[in-house]
């Protein structure tokens, strides 16, 4: 779809002035998209000026007759033309208090007398009957712990619609991610990344359940998620939900094939919603929206927010991914990118697959935390090593004991990072960051040992690198270090050989000198004690033995 056609499509929903506005987090839809909303009530007598009976419907285009039910056992209303429902607020509720009002609904807190419980009562204003009624019916149909429960729906004698719902005290996920008051700020500080990810898993439970019933939400966003003070996580607002099948039990829900105009929230919507391609709406549509919530959890910004509505819509149409940075774990970035792929076939096959990847990340969180700490430690090691190598003045002016102490500390830091990476790898064998970190730390440690002329330590680290999954670049560095160690070892061997040879000559010379001195002393002081031929023979044998021993040691060298 070209931009001109796309713009004309959206001008049927909003005026040109609104396209230049900044309301990118509002939910948009055409008035006729859900115009077939229906009544669950039979024909009722309504007081009018001419006392004539009129039908109470939410639109003129379609109604559900009393035979239309959620199941064969439970009907929405009694099949009686004469039934008349009376809603008397004073008889049904007490302690009624208005808590919120907008252009669609009025919300009250009240005490339900019959069941003796606190409830939330929502009165639909005329402008919202079509959309809010469908949302309420979907929520009632999808009875799930993570979906706001609808207790009852009633119609007064004057035609007003009242919804009775479970009261939930808490904050929206949007208020926690973007706190505006001190209370919201205090509540927000209770949660860390893992807490928000666990919330998202509960949202996935609700969405997955909806999908199992053939319903796609189409408007998942932080504003529509309630986080209760007791840990409840509830999805609200199913107003633009669509059915992906032709189940007659859901005849009051718009079928996706009838969608031909855009709907949804521009900051989050996938291309199929922004272009009004109803036939392309699928479970992957909600996967995209879940990816958008994940992005906002990670970066505290919606996936897209341009300078105005029109440019935000263009980004959504092009399927342009938001920007990512390295401060966030790579695994979460990959999950988010996959979920928000432009092509629905490139996204997760279903919510369960998206959910499984998040659960895998959380289960391996301990390994990730340890490897992140090890990475910080390794960076400190490399920084200290760089400073010591380039600060000649420090080496020259610092006492030898201090330098030795620094070397020991650096050695300990390297060992700490190595064993932390190893521990993280053992906890989660698929932790690529831990594997790469251990390779880098061992290689740097081996290099440091080589520089400190500790050849055995350097060789031991290289041997341990052989069992790790090294890259070609790592192998090249390891081979270079091996060659250096081999050259250094050759020099040491040569020096050792010559040193050993010199030692042998000196030792032999000393022995020979001892024999000569002994021979001279015997000749001078004891000429008649030992026969001369014995003395000459002994001296000759000592000389021969010394020469033979030197020859043997020379061959060994």
mmCIF file with all atom_site columns, C-alpha atoms in Angstrom, residues 104 137 168 197 205 233-234 353 370 512:
data_model
loop_
_atom_site.group_PDB
_atom_site.id
_atom_site.type_symbol
_atom_site.label_atom_id
_atom_site.label_alt_id
_atom_site.label_comp_id
_atom_site.label_asym_id
_atom_site.label_entity_id
_atom_site.label_seq_id
_atom_site.pdbx_PDB_ins_code
_atom_site.Cartn_x
_atom_site.Cartn_y
_atom_site.Cartn_z
_atom_site.occupancy
_atom_site.B_iso_or_equiv
_atom_site.pdbx_formal_charge
_atom_site.auth_seq_id
_atom_site.auth_comp_id
_atom_site.auth_asym_id
_atom_site.auth_atom_id
_atom_site.pdbx_PDB_model_num
ATOM 1  C CA . UNK A 1 104 ? -17.282 6.557   27.429 1.00 0.00 ? 104 UNK A CA 1
ATOM 2  C CA . UNK A 1 137 ? -19.058 -9.654  26.638 1.00 0.00 ? 137 UNK A CA 1
ATOM 3  C CA . UNK A 1 168 ? -9.039  -4.296  41.623 1.00 0.00 ? 168 UNK A CA 1
ATOM 4  C CA . UNK A 1 197 ? 8.945   -10.307 33.094 1.00 0.00 ? 197 UNK A CA 1
ATOM 5  C CA . UNK A 1 205 ? -1.471  -16.778 30.169 1.00 0.00 ? 205 UNK A CA 1
ATOM 6  C CA . UNK A 1 233 ? -1.996  -9.083  36.931 1.00 0.00 ? 233 UNK A CA 1
ATOM 7  C CA . UNK A 1 234 ? -5.144  -8.547  34.874 1.00 0.00 ? 234 UNK A CA 1
ATOM 8  C CA . UNK A 1 353 ? 6.497   -20.175 22.209 1.00 0.00 ? 353 UNK A CA 1
ATOM 9  C CA . UNK A 1 370 ? 26.905  -14.323 37.537 1.00 0.00 ? 370 UNK A CA 1
ATOM 10 C CA . UNK A 1 512 ? 90.530  -33.402 39.270 1.00 0.00 ? 512 UNK A CA 1
#
